[in-house]
C-alpha cells in the first residue's frame, strides 16, 4: 500500500484498549453484557461441542463390540476413512464460507450450518451400511466449518474488548465438553446388547446443533457486519446496549464506533472481497503463511492419535479391556477440559508468543519422552513380559500431552486468528485456516492407523521431527498481538499511516467537549455520535 509512511508497519496506539482496561466494572455487573455472554455459550461456544463429540464418539465407538460387529470391524484404510470423512466434508464446504458470511451475516450462517449438521446426525444414526455412515459423517463435516468461522468471528466482534481474549479462547474449550458428553454416553451404551449401542451416540450428535438453531437469534448481529451493509444505526444501538454500561460508557461507545467505521472503510477500499485478496499484498501473504502453518500445527502435533485412536495406542501396550479403555477415555476428556479452561483464563495475562513457544517446546519434550516409553512398553509387550513401569510412563505422557497442547493450540487458536485477520478478510482467513486444519486432519486420521499398524512406536518419531519444526517457525514468524482491540491490529503488517488514520478518528471523538452529553438510549445521542464520526 502506498502513502505517507509507506514501508513503516506496526500496531496503532491502543487508545480503545486503554479505555476498556480503565473500566473497573466486571461483566457480571453489567446486565446486558452478562445476557450477551450467557447467549454466546449455547450458540457460538456450543459449536465446538459437535467437533469434540465427534472425535470422542468415533474414538469410543471403535471399542464398542456391536459397532465393530455391524461394520465388520474396519481396519487400516477403511478405519481411517471413517474417521477422516468428517474432515473431508469440511474441506468441500470451505470455498463457500466467505460468500455466505458476507451475504447473510454471522447468525444466519450459524443457523444454516447447524441445519446441515442435524441432517448429517440423523443419517448417521440410521445408517444401514458403512458407505452410508461415511456419507453421513461427510454431511456433518460439511456443516461445521460455516458455524466455526461465523461463531468464532461473532464472539470476537460482540465481546467487550477487555473480555474478548478470554471469550474467544473459551470457544475451543467447548470441544472438551463435547468430548466428555460423548465419552460418557458411549460408556453408558457400551453394554447395550444391540445396534443401539452405537446408534444412540450417533443420533445424539444432533443435540449441539439444535442448541444453535434454538438460541442463535437471541444474539445480536455483528456490528462490524452491519457497518459494511450501511446499517450503522443498528450497529451503534448494539454497541450502546452491550458496551455502554461502564462509567464512561457513552464516551467509550462513541470512540469504539468511530474506530470501527474508519478501520472498516479503509479495509474495504483496498479489498475486492475475493479469495485473491489473501495474496494481494506482502502483509496478507504473511497472514496466509501464519494461518496455513497454524492450521497444520493444530492437527499435526500428535493430537489426532489421542483423539481418534486412543484404543489402538492402549492396545499396543497391553490394555485391551473395553470398560477400562472407556474409563481412560472419559478421564482424559475431563482432564483436557480442566487444562483448556485454566489456560483460557490466562490469555489476558500472558503474551501470545510466550504461550505458543511454551506450547511447542513442551509438546516436543512430551512426545520425545512418550516415544521412548512407548518403545519400552511395546517391546516388552511383544516379548510377552509386560513392562509395567513403561506402561505407566506411557499413560502419564498421554495425560501430560493435554496441558502442553492446550497452552497454545487450543486456547489461542481462534483468539489469534481473529486478531491476525482484519474484518474484510476475517471470514476468508479463518476459512483458510480451516482448510489446512481439515486437510491435515484428514491426512492424519487416515494415515495414523496405517502407520501404527506398520511401524508401531516408530511412527511417533515423525511427530517428534514435525514438532521441532513448529518450535522454529513459531519463534521466527508469529507476531505478538497481545493487549489490543481488533481494529488496533487491523493494519498489523500494513503501512502505519492507515492505523494512524483510524486513531485520528478515535481522538477526534474523545476530544469533543460534548462527548459527555451523548445519551446511550436517545436519538440525540445517536445523532451526535454520527456527527462526530462523519
PDB file of N, CA and C in Angstrom, residues 316-407:
ATOM      1  N   UNK A 316      -1.670 -51.442  22.053  1.00  0.00           N
ATOM      2  CA  UNK A 316      -0.268 -51.714  21.734  1.00  0.00           C
ATOM      3  C   UNK A 316       0.562 -51.982  22.982  1.00  0.00           C
ATOM      4  N   UNK A 317       0.116 -51.442  24.130  1.00  0.00           N
ATOM      5  CA  UNK A 317       0.888 -51.656  25.357  1.00  0.00           C
ATOM      6  C   UNK A 317       0.146 -52.589  26.319  1.00  0.00           C
ATOM      7  N   UNK A 318      -0.861 -53.303  25.786  1.00  0.00           N
ATOM      8  CA  UNK A 318      -1.462 -54.374  26.563  1.00  0.00           C
ATOM      9  C   UNK A 318      -2.767 -54.081  27.264  1.00  0.00           C
ATOM     10  N   UNK A 319      -3.346 -52.862  27.108  1.00  0.00           N
ATOM     11  CA  UNK A 319      -4.630 -52.554  27.734  1.00  0.00           C
ATOM     12  C   UNK A 319      -5.748 -52.851  26.729  1.00  0.00           C
ATOM     13  N   UNK A 320      -6.491 -53.918  26.947  1.00  0.00           N
ATOM     14  CA  UNK A 320      -7.490 -54.352  25.968  1.00  0.00           C
ATOM     15  C   UNK A 320      -8.914 -54.387  26.520  1.00  0.00           C
ATOM     16  N   UNK A 321      -9.088 -54.304  27.839  1.00  0.00           N
ATOM     17  CA  UNK A 321     -10.423 -54.346  28.423  1.00  0.00           C
ATOM     18  C   UNK A 321     -11.219 -53.110  28.011  1.00  0.00           C
ATOM     19  N   UNK A 322     -12.375 -53.309  27.351  1.00  0.00           N
ATOM     20  CA  UNK A 322     -13.115 -52.166  26.785  1.00  0.00           C
ATOM     21  C   UNK A 322     -13.620 -51.211  27.872  1.00  0.00           C
ATOM     22  N   UNK A 323     -14.054 -51.746  29.004  1.00  0.00           N
ATOM     23  CA  UNK A 323     -14.552 -50.877  30.084  1.00  0.00           C
ATOM     24  C   UNK A 323     -13.436 -50.006  30.625  1.00  0.00           C
ATOM     25  N   UNK A 324     -12.250 -50.594  30.804  1.00  0.00           N
ATOM     26  CA  UNK A 324     -11.093 -49.837  31.298  1.00  0.00           C
ATOM     27  C   UNK A 324     -10.704 -48.735  30.307  1.00  0.00           C
ATOM     28  N   UNK A 325     -10.686 -49.077  29.017  1.00  0.00           N
ATOM     29  CA  UNK A 325     -10.314 -48.095  27.994  1.00  0.00           C
ATOM     30  C   UNK A 325     -11.341 -46.963  27.945  1.00  0.00           C
ATOM     31  N   UNK A 326     -12.630 -47.282  28.106  1.00  0.00           N
ATOM     32  CA  UNK A 326     -13.666 -46.240  28.124  1.00  0.00           C
ATOM     33  C   UNK A 326     -13.469 -45.310  29.328  1.00  0.00           C
ATOM     34  N   UNK A 327     -13.063 -45.863  30.457  1.00  0.00           N
ATOM     35  CA  UNK A 327     -12.790 -45.023  31.627  1.00  0.00           C
ATOM     36  C   UNK A 327     -11.616 -44.071  31.368  1.00  0.00           C
ATOM     37  N   UNK A 328     -10.577 -44.595  30.709  1.00  0.00           N
ATOM     38  CA  UNK A 328      -9.446 -43.741  30.338  1.00  0.00           C
ATOM     39  C   UNK A 328      -9.923 -42.625  29.405  1.00  0.00           C
ATOM     40  N   UNK A 329     -10.795 -42.971  28.457  1.00  0.00           N
ATOM     41  CA  UNK A 329     -11.374 -42.004  27.528  1.00  0.00           C
ATOM     42  C   UNK A 329     -12.044 -40.851  28.269  1.00  0.00           C
ATOM     43  N   UNK A 330     -12.923 -41.196  29.204  1.00  0.00           N
ATOM     44  CA  UNK A 330     -13.668 -40.182  29.955  1.00  0.00           C
ATOM     45  C   UNK A 330     -12.721 -39.328  30.782  1.00  0.00           C
ATOM     46  N   UNK A 331     -11.757 -39.967  31.435  1.00  0.00           N
ATOM     47  CA  UNK A 331     -10.856 -39.218  32.320  1.00  0.00           C
ATOM     48  C   UNK A 331      -9.970 -38.258  31.533  1.00  0.00           C
ATOM     49  N   UNK A 332      -9.514 -38.654  30.343  1.00  0.00           N
ATOM     50  CA  UNK A 332      -8.696 -37.761  29.515  1.00  0.00           C
ATOM     51  C   UNK A 332      -9.521 -36.563  29.059  1.00  0.00           C
ATOM     52  N   UNK A 333     -10.786 -36.809  28.689  1.00  0.00           N
ATOM     53  CA  UNK A 333     -11.650 -35.713  28.273  1.00  0.00           C
ATOM     54  C   UNK A 333     -11.866 -34.718  29.416  1.00  0.00           C
ATOM     55  N   UNK A 334     -12.093 -35.224  30.627  1.00  0.00           N
ATOM     56  CA  UNK A 334     -12.275 -34.341  31.793  1.00  0.00           C
ATOM     57  C   UNK A 334     -11.002 -33.557  32.099  1.00  0.00           C
ATOM     58  N   UNK A 335      -9.879 -34.229  32.041  1.00  0.00           N
ATOM     59  CA  UNK A 335      -8.588 -33.584  32.291  1.00  0.00           C
ATOM     60  C   UNK A 335      -8.316 -32.502  31.243  1.00  0.00           C
ATOM     61  N   UNK A 336      -8.654 -32.778  29.997  1.00  0.00           N
ATOM     62  CA  UNK A 336      -8.448 -31.800  28.926  1.00  0.00           C
ATOM     63  C   UNK A 336      -9.313 -30.560  29.140  1.00  0.00           C
ATOM     64  N   UNK A 337     -10.540 -30.758  29.625  1.00  0.00           N
ATOM     65  CA  UNK A 337     -11.420 -29.617  29.914  1.00  0.00           C
ATOM     66  C   UNK A 337     -10.825 -28.735  30.995  1.00  0.00           C
ATOM     67  N   UNK A 338     -10.323 -29.357  32.053  1.00  0.00           N
ATOM     68  CA  UNK A 338      -9.700 -28.582  33.135  1.00  0.00           C
ATOM     69  C   UNK A 338      -8.513 -27.784  32.597  1.00  0.00           C
ATOM     70  N   UNK A 339      -7.662 -28.448  31.822  1.00  0.00           N
ATOM     71  CA  UNK A 339      -6.481 -27.771  31.262  1.00  0.00           C
ATOM     72  C   UNK A 339      -6.883 -26.635  30.328  1.00  0.00           C
ATOM     73  N   UNK A 340      -7.846 -26.914  29.425  1.00  0.00           N
ATOM     74  CA  UNK A 340      -8.256 -25.909  28.457  1.00  0.00           C
ATOM     75  C   UNK A 340      -8.882 -24.693  29.109  1.00  0.00           C
ATOM     76  N   UNK A 341      -9.766 -24.919  30.084  1.00  0.00           N
ATOM     77  CA  UNK A 341     -10.430 -23.803  30.769  1.00  0.00           C
ATOM     78  C   UNK A 341      -9.426 -22.971  31.558  1.00  0.00           C
ATOM     79  N   UNK A 342      -8.496 -23.640  32.232  1.00  0.00           N
ATOM     80  CA  UNK A 342      -7.490 -22.920  33.029  1.00  0.00           C
ATOM     81  C   UNK A 342      -6.625 -22.029  32.152  1.00  0.00           C
ATOM     82  N   UNK A 343      -6.140 -22.583  31.054  1.00  0.00           N
ATOM     83  CA  UNK A 343      -5.271 -21.815  30.164  1.00  0.00           C
ATOM     84  C   UNK A 343      -6.037 -20.658  29.526  1.00  0.00           C
ATOM     85  N   UNK A 344      -7.309 -20.862  29.208  1.00  0.00           N
ATOM     86  CA  UNK A 344      -8.106 -19.804  28.581  1.00  0.00           C
ATOM     87  C   UNK A 344      -8.211 -18.574  29.475  1.00  0.00           C
ATOM     88  N   UNK A 345      -8.217 -18.787  30.779  1.00  0.00           N
ATOM     89  CA  UNK A 345      -8.318 -17.664  31.715  1.00  0.00           C
ATOM     90  C   UNK A 345      -7.006 -16.904  31.863  1.00  0.00           C
ATOM     91  N   UNK A 346      -5.933 -17.448  31.285  1.00  0.00           N
ATOM     92  CA  UNK A 346      -4.621 -16.798  31.403  1.00  0.00           C
ATOM     93  C   UNK A 346      -4.273 -15.937  30.188  1.00  0.00           C
ATOM     94  N   UNK A 347      -5.129 -15.944  29.158  1.00  0.00           N
ATOM     95  CA  UNK A 347      -4.747 -15.269  27.908  1.00  0.00           C
ATOM     96  C   UNK A 347      -4.687 -13.762  28.049  1.00  0.00           C
ATOM     97  N   UNK A 348      -5.310 -13.200  29.084  1.00  0.00           N
ATOM     98  CA  UNK A 348      -5.201 -11.756  29.308  1.00  0.00           C
ATOM     99  C   UNK A 348      -3.964 -11.408  30.136  1.00  0.00           C
ATOM    100  N   UNK A 349      -3.246 -12.427  30.606  1.00  0.00           N
ATOM    101  CA  UNK A 349      -2.080 -12.194  31.467  1.00  0.00           C
ATOM    102  C   UNK A 349      -0.752 -12.503  30.771  1.00  0.00           C
ATOM    103  N   UNK A 350      -0.762 -13.470  29.851  1.00  0.00           N
ATOM    104  CA  UNK A 350       0.482 -13.946  29.235  1.00  0.00           C
ATOM    105  C   UNK A 350       0.470 -13.618  27.753  1.00  0.00           C
ATOM    106  N   UNK A 351       1.595 -13.145  27.237  1.00  0.00           N
ATOM    107  CA  UNK A 351       1.674 -12.736  25.838  1.00  0.00           C
ATOM    108  C   UNK A 351       1.563 -13.943  24.910  1.00  0.00           C
ATOM    109  N   UNK A 352       1.076 -13.674  23.698  1.00  0.00           N
ATOM    110  CA  UNK A 352       0.775 -14.759  22.750  1.00  0.00           C
ATOM    111  C   UNK A 352       2.024 -15.563  22.368  1.00  0.00           C
ATOM    112  N   UNK A 353       3.111 -14.890  22.051  1.00  0.00           N
ATOM    113  CA  UNK A 353       4.319 -15.607  21.625  1.00  0.00           C
ATOM    114  C   UNK A 353       4.863 -16.484  22.752  1.00  0.00           C
ATOM    115  N   UNK A 354       4.781 -16.000  23.974  1.00  0.00           N
ATOM    116  CA  UNK A 354       5.252 -16.781  25.116  1.00  0.00           C
ATOM    117  C   UNK A 354       4.444 -18.068  25.239  1.00  0.00           C
ATOM    118  N   UNK A 355       3.126 -17.951  25.082  1.00  0.00           N
ATOM    119  CA  UNK A 355       2.272 -19.132  25.201  1.00  0.00           C
ATOM    120  C   UNK A 355       2.521 -20.116  24.064  1.00  0.00           C
ATOM    121  N   UNK A 356       2.678 -19.619  22.844  1.00  0.00           N
ATOM    122  CA  UNK A 356       2.913 -20.514  21.709  1.00  0.00           C
ATOM    123  C   UNK A 356       4.271 -21.209  21.802  1.00  0.00           C
ATOM    124  N   UNK A 357       5.293 -20.480  22.230  1.00  0.00           N
ATOM    125  CA  UNK A 357       6.612 -21.096  22.369  1.00  0.00           C
ATOM    126  C   UNK A 357       6.621 -22.124  23.502  1.00  0.00           C
ATOM    127  N   UNK A 358       5.957 -21.804  24.608  1.00  0.00           N
ATOM    128  CA  UNK A 358       5.863 -22.767  25.709  1.00  0.00           C
ATOM    129  C   UNK A 358       5.110 -24.014  25.254  1.00  0.00           C
ATOM    130  N   UNK A 359       4.077 -23.801  24.446  1.00  0.00           N
ATOM    131  CA  UNK A 359       3.287 -24.921  23.925  1.00  0.00           C
ATOM    132  C   UNK A 359       4.137 -25.835  23.045  1.00  0.00           C
ATOM    133  N   UNK A 360       4.809 -25.285  22.063  1.00  0.00           N
ATOM    134  CA  UNK A 360       5.544 -26.110  21.104  1.00  0.00           C
ATOM    135  C   UNK A 360       6.738 -26.814  21.744  1.00  0.00           C
ATOM    136  N   UNK A 361       7.461 -26.105  22.608  1.00  0.00           N
ATOM    137  CA  UNK A 361       8.631 -26.714  23.257  1.00  0.00           C
ATOM    138  C   UNK A 361       8.198 -27.848  24.188  1.00  0.00           C
ATOM    139  N   UNK A 362       7.130 -27.605  24.963  1.00  0.00           N
ATOM    140  CA  UNK A 362       6.673 -28.654  25.894  1.00  0.00           C
ATOM    141  C   UNK A 362       6.102 -29.849  25.137  1.00  0.00           C
ATOM    142  N   UNK A 363       5.428 -29.606  24.006  1.00  0.00           N
ATOM    143  CA  UNK A 363       4.922 -30.716  23.190  1.00  0.00           C
ATOM    144  C   UNK A 363       6.064 -31.578  22.651  1.00  0.00           C
ATOM    145  N   UNK A 364       7.125 -30.923  22.205  1.00  0.00           N
ATOM    146  CA  UNK A 364       8.278 -31.658  21.684  1.00  0.00           C
ATOM    147  C   UNK A 364       8.889 -32.539  22.768  1.00  0.00           C
ATOM    148  N   UNK A 365       9.091 -31.983  23.953  1.00  0.00           N
ATOM    149  CA  UNK A 365       9.671 -32.749  25.060  1.00  0.00           C
ATOM    150  C   UNK A 365       8.746 -33.891  25.485  1.00  0.00           C
ATOM    151  N   UNK A 366       7.451 -33.617  25.498  1.00  0.00           N
ATOM    152  CA  UNK A 366       6.478 -34.642  25.870  1.00  0.00           C
ATOM    153  C   UNK A 366       6.490 -35.791  24.873  1.00  0.00           C
ATOM    154  N   UNK A 367       6.542 -35.464  23.575  1.00  0.00           N
ATOM    155  CA  UNK A 367       6.484 -36.509  22.553  1.00  0.00           C
ATOM    156  C   UNK A 367       7.766 -37.342  22.521  1.00  0.00           C
ATOM    157  N   UNK A 368       8.900 -36.707  22.746  1.00  0.00           N
ATOM    158  CA  UNK A 368      10.157 -37.460  22.808  1.00  0.00           C
ATOM    159  C   UNK A 368      10.098 -38.471  23.962  1.00  0.00           C
ATOM    160  N   UNK A 369       9.626 -38.001  25.118  1.00  0.00           N
ATOM    161  CA  UNK A 369       9.516 -38.888  26.290  1.00  0.00           C
ATOM    162  C   UNK A 369       8.507 -39.994  26.040  1.00  0.00           C
ATOM    163  N   UNK A 370       7.388 -39.636  25.415  1.00  0.00           N
ATOM    164  CA  UNK A 370       6.345 -40.609  25.102  1.00  0.00           C
ATOM    165  C   UNK A 370       6.864 -41.681  24.131  1.00  0.00           C
ATOM    166  N   UNK A 371       7.616 -41.265  23.150  1.00  0.00           N
ATOM    167  CA  UNK A 371       8.173 -42.211  22.169  1.00  0.00           C
ATOM    168  C   UNK A 371       9.094 -43.222  22.846  1.00  0.00           C
ATOM    169  N   UNK A 372       9.929 -42.729  23.772  1.00  0.00           N
ATOM    170  CA  UNK A 372      10.855 -43.619  24.479  1.00  0.00           C
ATOM    171  C   UNK A 372      10.086 -44.633  25.329  1.00  0.00           C
ATOM    172  N   UNK A 373       9.097 -44.137  26.083  1.00  0.00           N
ATOM    173  CA  UNK A 373       8.339 -45.045  26.956  1.00  0.00           C
ATOM    174  C   UNK A 373       7.500 -46.019  26.129  1.00  0.00           C
ATOM    175  N   UNK A 374       6.997 -45.553  24.996  1.00  0.00           N
ATOM    176  CA  UNK A 374       6.198 -46.418  24.118  1.00  0.00           C
ATOM    177  C   UNK A 374       7.063 -47.546  23.541  1.00  0.00           C
ATOM    178  N   UNK A 375       8.279 -47.205  23.191  1.00  0.00           N
ATOM    179  CA  UNK A 375       9.189 -48.222  22.655  1.00  0.00           C
ATOM    180  C   UNK A 375       9.452 -49.303  23.695  1.00  0.00           C
ATOM    181  N   UNK A 376       9.720 -48.878  24.943  1.00  0.00           N
ATOM    182  CA  UNK A 376       9.976 -49.835  26.007  1.00  0.00           C
ATOM    183  C   UNK A 376       8.742 -50.708  26.277  1.00  0.00           C
ATOM    184  N   UNK A 377       7.564 -50.061  26.305  1.00  0.00           N
ATOM    185  CA  UNK A 377       6.333 -50.778  26.621  1.00  0.00           C
ATOM    186  C   UNK A 377       5.958 -51.762  25.526  1.00  0.00           C
ATOM    187  N   UNK A 378       6.035 -51.329  24.261  1.00  0.00           N
ATOM    188  CA  UNK A 378       5.640 -52.212  23.162  1.00  0.00           C
ATOM    189  C   UNK A 378       6.624 -53.365  22.981  1.00  0.00           C
ATOM    190  N   UNK A 379       7.904 -53.065  23.138  1.00  0.00           N
ATOM    191  CA  UNK A 379       8.914 -54.127  23.013  1.00  0.00           C
ATOM    192  C   UNK A 379       8.695 -55.202  24.069  1.00  0.00           C
ATOM    193  N   UNK A 380       8.396 -54.764  25.295  1.00  0.00           N
ATOM    194  CA  UNK A 380       8.151 -55.720  26.379  1.00  0.00           C
ATOM    195  C   UNK A 380       6.866 -56.508  26.128  1.00  0.00           C
ATOM    196  N   UNK A 381       5.813 -55.828  25.650  1.00  0.00           N
ATOM    197  CA  UNK A 381       4.542 -56.500  25.382  1.00  0.00           C
ATOM    198  C   UNK A 381       4.697 -57.560  24.298  1.00  0.00           C
ATOM    199  N   UNK A 382       5.475 -57.235  23.263  1.00  0.00           N
ATOM    200  CA  UNK A 382       5.694 -58.191  22.169  1.00  0.00           C
ATOM    201  C   UNK A 382       6.522 -59.385  22.629  1.00  0.00           C
ATOM    202  N   UNK A 383       7.375 -59.166  23.627  1.00  0.00           N
ATOM    203  CA  UNK A 383       8.212 -60.255  24.156  1.00  0.00           C
ATOM    204  C   UNK A 383       7.459 -61.114  25.172  1.00  0.00           C
ATOM    205  N   UNK A 384       6.222 -60.675  25.518  1.00  0.00           N
ATOM    206  CA  UNK A 384       5.427 -61.437  26.474  1.00  0.00           C
ATOM    207  C   UNK A 384       5.777 -61.173  27.918  1.00  0.00           C
ATOM    208  N   UNK A 385       6.574 -60.146  28.183  1.00  0.00           N
ATOM    209  CA  UNK A 385       6.948 -59.776  29.559  1.00  0.00           C
ATOM    210  C   UNK A 385       6.610 -58.302  29.775  1.00  0.00           C
ATOM    211  N   UNK A 386       5.358 -57.985  30.068  1.00  0.00           N
ATOM    212  CA  UNK A 386       4.921 -56.581  30.193  1.00  0.00           C
ATOM    213  C   UNK A 386       5.814 -55.758  31.116  1.00  0.00           C
ATOM    214  N   UNK A 387       6.113 -54.554  30.665  1.00  0.00           N
ATOM    215  CA  UNK A 387       6.921 -53.607  31.437  1.00  0.00           C
ATOM    216  C   UNK A 387       5.960 -52.592  32.067  1.00  0.00           C
ATOM    217  N   UNK A 388       5.536 -52.854  33.310  1.00  0.00           N
ATOM    218  CA  UNK A 388       4.529 -52.009  33.947  1.00  0.00           C
ATOM    219  C   UNK A 388       4.988 -50.569  34.122  1.00  0.00           C
ATOM    220  N   UNK A 389       6.278 -50.390  34.397  1.00  0.00           N
ATOM    221  CA  UNK A 389       6.798 -49.027  34.563  1.00  0.00           C
ATOM    222  C   UNK A 389       6.677 -48.247  33.256  1.00  0.00           C
ATOM    223  N   UNK A 390       7.011 -48.898  32.139  1.00  0.00           N
ATOM    224  CA  UNK A 390       6.895 -48.228  30.836  1.00  0.00           C
ATOM    225  C   UNK A 390       5.437 -47.970  30.480  1.00  0.00           C
ATOM    226  N   UNK A 391       4.550 -48.911  30.832  1.00  0.00           N
ATOM    227  CA  UNK A 391       3.116 -48.717  30.581  1.00  0.00           C
ATOM    228  C   UNK A 391       2.585 -47.498  31.325  1.00  0.00           C
ATOM    229  N   UNK A 392       2.952 -47.394  32.600  1.00  0.00           N
ATOM    230  CA  UNK A 392       2.515 -46.251  33.415  1.00  0.00           C
ATOM    231  C   UNK A 392       3.098 -44.945  32.867  1.00  0.00           C
ATOM    232  N   UNK A 393       4.381 -44.993  32.451  1.00  0.00           N
ATOM    233  CA  UNK A 393       5.010 -43.799  31.880  1.00  0.00           C
ATOM    234  C   UNK A 393       4.309 -43.368  30.597  1.00  0.00           C
ATOM    235  N   UNK A 394       3.926 -44.337  29.767  1.00  0.00           N
ATOM    236  CA  UNK A 394       3.202 -44.018  28.529  1.00  0.00           C
ATOM    237  C   UNK A 394       1.874 -43.343  28.838  1.00  0.00           C
ATOM    238  N   UNK A 395       1.137 -43.898  29.799  1.00  0.00           N
ATOM    239  CA  UNK A 395      -0.130 -43.274  30.201  1.00  0.00           C
ATOM    240  C   UNK A 395       0.103 -41.866  30.745  1.00  0.00           C
ATOM    241  N   UNK A 396       1.173 -41.703  31.523  1.00  0.00           N
ATOM    242  CA  UNK A 396       1.487 -40.391  32.093  1.00  0.00           C
ATOM    243  C   UNK A 396       1.688 -39.359  30.983  1.00  0.00           C
ATOM    244  N   UNK A 397       2.453 -39.710  29.952  1.00  0.00           N
ATOM    245  CA  UNK A 397       2.739 -38.746  28.887  1.00  0.00           C
ATOM    246  C   UNK A 397       1.514 -38.492  27.995  1.00  0.00           C
ATOM    247  N   UNK A 398       0.614 -39.470  27.909  1.00  0.00           N
ATOM    248  CA  UNK A 398      -0.649 -39.219  27.202  1.00  0.00           C
ATOM    249  C   UNK A 398      -1.459 -38.165  27.957  1.00  0.00           C
ATOM    250  N   UNK A 399      -1.466 -38.265  29.285  1.00  0.00           N
ATOM    251  CA  UNK A 399      -2.150 -37.243  30.088  1.00  0.00           C
ATOM    252  C   UNK A 399      -1.385 -35.921  30.078  1.00  0.00           C
ATOM    253  N   UNK A 400      -0.057 -35.982  30.119  1.00  0.00           N
ATOM    254  CA  UNK A 400       0.759 -34.765  30.134  1.00  0.00           C
ATOM    255  C   UNK A 400       0.635 -33.987  28.832  1.00  0.00           C
ATOM    256  N   UNK A 401       0.271 -34.684  27.769  1.00  0.00           N
ATOM    257  CA  UNK A 401       0.130 -34.027  26.464  1.00  0.00           C
ATOM    258  C   UNK A 401      -0.917 -32.916  26.503  1.00  0.00           C
ATOM    259  N   UNK A 402      -1.991 -33.122  27.251  1.00  0.00           N
ATOM    260  CA  UNK A 402      -3.119 -32.188  27.230  1.00  0.00           C
ATOM    261  C   UNK A 402      -2.761 -30.762  27.647  1.00  0.00           C
ATOM    262  N   UNK A 403      -2.138 -30.536  28.819  1.00  0.00           N
ATOM    263  CA  UNK A 403      -1.794 -29.147  29.166  1.00  0.00           C
ATOM    264  C   UNK A 403      -0.799 -28.532  28.186  1.00  0.00           C
ATOM    265  N   UNK A 404       0.092 -29.340  27.638  1.00  0.00           N
ATOM    266  CA  UNK A 404       1.062 -28.810  26.668  1.00  0.00           C
ATOM    267  C   UNK A 404       0.349 -28.317  25.415  1.00  0.00           C
ATOM    268  N   UNK A 405      -0.567 -29.120  24.891  1.00  0.00           N
ATOM    269  CA  UNK A 405      -1.294 -28.760  23.677  1.00  0.00           C
ATOM    270  C   UNK A 405      -2.233 -27.577  23.923  1.00  0.00           C
ATOM    271  N   UNK A 406      -2.940 -27.611  25.037  1.00  0.00           N
ATOM    272  CA  UNK A 406      -3.919 -26.564  25.327  1.00  0.00           C
ATOM    273  C   UNK A 406      -3.298 -25.196  25.528  1.00  0.00           C
ATOM    274  N   UNK A 407      -2.054 -25.167  25.921  1.00  0.00           N
ATOM    275  CA  UNK A 407      -1.365 -23.912  26.175  1.00  0.00           C
ATOM    276  C   UNK A 407      -1.395 -22.982  24.962  1.00  0.00           C
TER     277      UNK A 407
END
